[in-house]
Amino acid sequence: MRIDKYLWCTRYFKTRSIASNAVKKGQVKVNGSAVKASRDVFPMDKITVRKNQIDYELTVLDLPESRVGAKLVDIYRKDTTPKEAFEHNELLQYAKKHYRKKGLGRPTKKDRRDLDDFLDEPE
């Protein structure tokens, strides 16, 4: 089975074209090497998928005939993604919320004074 079709069948991507574009961009690696969308996958292959700033690591257990339901996905793959990847993503999301939202314009006088007070505090 092709790698793009496998990722679509196991619900890592919503459409097959999105899966093939991710493979073309180099966001998918099989056994540590970048591949083309037409590359076949076999049981026991190690796949790394970069999606939403997380490197998902999975092992192919079996090949599905067609797209499977969300409850049946675990039959066809084993997810070995480390928990640190998800924790790192949470920290990134928290850091993004802390900063000023895009499009709100220049900082106000109060924002500037708060920033000056923060930077002038003795450590």
mmCIF file of C-alpha atoms in Angstrom:
data_model
loop_
_atom_site.group_PDB
_atom_site.id
_atom_site.type_symbol
_atom_site.label_atom_id
_atom_site.label_comp_id
_atom_site.label_asym_id
_atom_site.label_seq_id
_atom_site.Cartn_x
_atom_site.Cartn_y
_atom_site.Cartn_z
ATOM 1 C CA MET A 1 0.000 0.000 0.000
ATOM 2 C CA ARG A 2 1.239 3.510 -0.818
ATOM 3 C CA ILE A 3 2.383 5.665 2.114
ATOM 4 C CA ASP A 4 -0.067 8.471 1.347
ATOM 5 C CA LYS A 5 -2.974 6.033 1.141
ATOM 6 C CA TYR A 6 -1.895 4.343 4.384
ATOM 7 C CA LEU A 7 -1.783 7.659 6.267
ATOM 8 C CA TRP A 8 -5.222 8.544 4.902
ATOM 9 C CA CYS A 9 -6.656 5.094 5.760
ATOM 10 C CA THR A 10 -5.366 5.289 9.335
ATOM 11 C CA ARG A 11 -6.823 8.794 9.750
ATOM 12 C CA TYR A 12 -3.659 10.828 10.141
ATOM 13 C CA PHE A 13 -4.861 13.078 7.324
ATOM 14 C CA LYS A 14 -8.395 14.039 6.356
ATOM 15 C CA THR A 15 -7.882 13.601 2.604
ATOM 16 C CA ARG A 16 -5.461 11.641 0.520
ATOM 17 C CA SER A 17 -4.303 14.756 -1.328
ATOM 18 C CA ILE A 18 -3.336 16.387 1.987
ATOM 19 C CA ALA A 19 -1.392 13.227 2.849
ATOM 20 C CA SER A 20 0.440 13.203 -0.481
ATOM 21 C CA ASN A 21 1.286 16.917 -0.136
ATOM 22 C CA ALA A 22 2.742 16.255 3.318
ATOM 23 C CA VAL A 23 4.880 13.467 1.859
ATOM 24 C CA LYS A 24 6.067 15.741 -0.967
ATOM 25 C CA LYS A 25 7.044 18.434 1.553
ATOM 26 C CA GLY A 26 9.230 15.937 3.428
ATOM 27 C CA GLN A 27 7.062 15.803 6.550
ATOM 28 C CA VAL A 28 6.840 12.005 6.366
ATOM 29 C CA LYS A 29 9.775 9.634 6.815
ATOM 30 C CA VAL A 30 9.832 5.860 6.619
ATOM 31 C CA ASN A 31 12.603 4.102 8.561
ATOM 32 C CA GLY A 32 14.388 7.437 8.948
ATOM 33 C CA SER A 33 14.502 8.517 5.303
ATOM 34 C CA ALA A 34 12.304 10.912 3.342
ATOM 35 C CA VAL A 35 10.127 9.147 0.788
ATOM 36 C CA LYS A 36 7.874 9.792 -2.193
ATOM 37 C CA ALA A 37 4.101 9.384 -2.008
ATOM 38 C CA SER A 38 4.268 6.243 -4.132
ATOM 39 C CA ARG A 39 6.534 4.395 -1.681
ATOM 40 C CA ASP A 40 4.990 1.167 -0.437
ATOM 41 C CA VAL A 41 4.767 0.466 3.283
ATOM 42 C CA PHE A 42 5.005 -2.943 4.830
ATOM 43 C CA PRO A 43 4.272 -4.306 8.308
ATOM 44 C CA MET A 44 6.905 -3.354 10.907
ATOM 45 C CA ASP A 45 7.956 -0.167 9.058
ATOM 46 C CA LYS A 46 8.644 2.820 11.321
ATOM 47 C CA ILE A 47 6.927 6.008 10.105
ATOM 48 C CA THR A 48 7.556 9.524 11.401
ATOM 49 C CA VAL A 49 4.912 12.145 10.555
ATOM 50 C CA ARG A 50 5.400 15.858 11.311
ATOM 51 C CA LYS A 51 1.971 17.372 11.849
ATOM 52 C CA ASN A 52 0.954 20.432 13.911
ATOM 53 C CA GLN A 53 4.537 20.823 15.215
ATOM 54 C CA ILE A 54 4.492 17.301 16.650
ATOM 55 C CA ASP A 55 6.592 14.413 15.346
ATOM 56 C CA TYR A 56 4.272 11.409 15.488
ATOM 57 C CA GLU A 57 6.104 8.071 15.499
ATOM 58 C CA LEU A 58 4.193 4.971 14.516
ATOM 59 C CA THR A 59 4.822 1.377 13.590
ATOM 60 C CA VAL A 60 2.837 -0.338 10.846
ATOM 61 C CA LEU A 61 1.191 -3.500 12.209
ATOM 62 C CA ASP A 62 -1.056 -4.397 9.289
ATOM 63 C CA LEU A 63 -2.385 -2.873 6.074
ATOM 64 C CA PRO A 64 -6.078 -1.924 5.919
ATOM 65 C CA GLU A 65 -8.187 -2.661 2.848
ATOM 66 C CA SER A 66 -9.738 0.822 2.894
ATOM 67 C CA ARG A 67 -10.245 3.760 5.282
ATOM 68 C CA VAL A 68 -11.089 2.459 8.741
ATOM 69 C CA GLY A 69 -13.147 3.826 11.601
ATOM 70 C CA ALA A 70 -11.442 5.714 14.399
ATOM 71 C CA LYS A 71 -11.952 2.856 16.853
ATOM 72 C CA LEU A 72 -10.274 0.340 14.541
ATOM 73 C CA VAL A 73 -7.132 2.359 13.780
ATOM 74 C CA ASP A 74 -5.127 0.717 16.584
ATOM 75 C CA ILE A 75 -5.355 -2.637 14.797
ATOM 76 C CA TYR A 76 -3.264 -1.296 11.925
ATOM 77 C CA ARG A 77 -0.674 0.868 13.697
ATOM 78 C CA LYS A 78 1.100 1.281 17.014
ATOM 79 C CA ASP A 79 1.648 4.867 18.141
ATOM 80 C CA THR A 80 5.042 5.279 19.844
ATOM 81 C CA THR A 81 5.054 9.085 20.039
ATOM 82 C CA PRO A 82 6.858 10.218 23.212
ATOM 83 C CA LYS A 83 4.815 12.241 25.695
ATOM 84 C CA GLU A 84 7.475 14.982 25.669
ATOM 85 C CA ALA A 85 6.365 15.941 22.153
ATOM 86 C CA PHE A 86 2.844 16.709 23.352
ATOM 87 C CA GLU A 87 4.134 18.576 26.420
ATOM 88 C CA HIS A 88 6.399 20.669 24.198
ATOM 89 C CA ASN A 89 3.411 21.540 22.010
ATOM 90 C CA GLU A 90 1.407 22.636 25.076
ATOM 91 C CA LEU A 91 4.256 24.943 26.094
ATOM 92 C CA LEU A 92 4.320 26.459 22.604
ATOM 93 C CA GLN A 93 0.582 27.078 22.708
ATOM 94 C CA TYR A 94 0.847 28.680 26.148
ATOM 95 C CA ALA A 95 3.681 30.940 24.975
ATOM 96 C CA LYS A 96 1.659 32.051 21.957
ATOM 97 C CA LYS A 97 -1.293 33.017 24.151
ATOM 98 C CA HIS A 98 0.956 35.140 26.358
ATOM 99 C CA TYR A 99 2.019 37.457 23.548
ATOM 100 C CA ARG A 100 -0.047 40.219 22.011
ATOM 101 C CA LYS A 101 -2.465 38.932 19.399
ATOM 102 C CA LYS A 102 -1.588 39.597 15.802
ATOM 103 C CA GLY A 103 -3.334 42.575 14.268
ATOM 104 C CA LEU A 104 -3.921 44.541 17.456
ATOM 105 C CA GLY A 105 -1.533 47.292 16.341
ATOM 106 C CA ARG A 106 1.174 49.070 18.238
ATOM 107 C CA PRO A 107 1.571 48.702 22.000
ATOM 108 C CA THR A 108 -0.257 51.315 24.039
ATOM 109 C CA LYS A 109 1.444 53.660 26.471
ATOM 110 C CA LYS A 110 0.352 51.418 29.337
ATOM 111 C CA ASP A 111 1.819 48.345 27.581
ATOM 112 C CA ARG A 112 5.123 50.178 27.102
ATOM 113 C CA ARG A 113 5.250 51.280 30.746
ATOM 114 C CA ASP A 114 4.487 47.759 31.944
ATOM 115 C CA LEU A 115 7.265 46.430 29.738
ATOM 116 C CA ASP A 116 9.715 49.067 31.011
ATOM 117 C CA ASP A 117 8.815 48.241 34.621
ATOM 118 C CA PHE A 118 9.332 44.548 33.950
ATOM 119 C CA LEU A 119 12.734 45.086 32.338
ATOM 120 C CA ASP A 120 13.920 47.535 35.035
ATOM 121 C CA GLU A 121 13.141 45.237 37.969
ATOM 122 C CA PRO A 122 16.278 44.222 39.900
ATOM 123 C CA GLU A 123 16.975 40.500 39.821
#
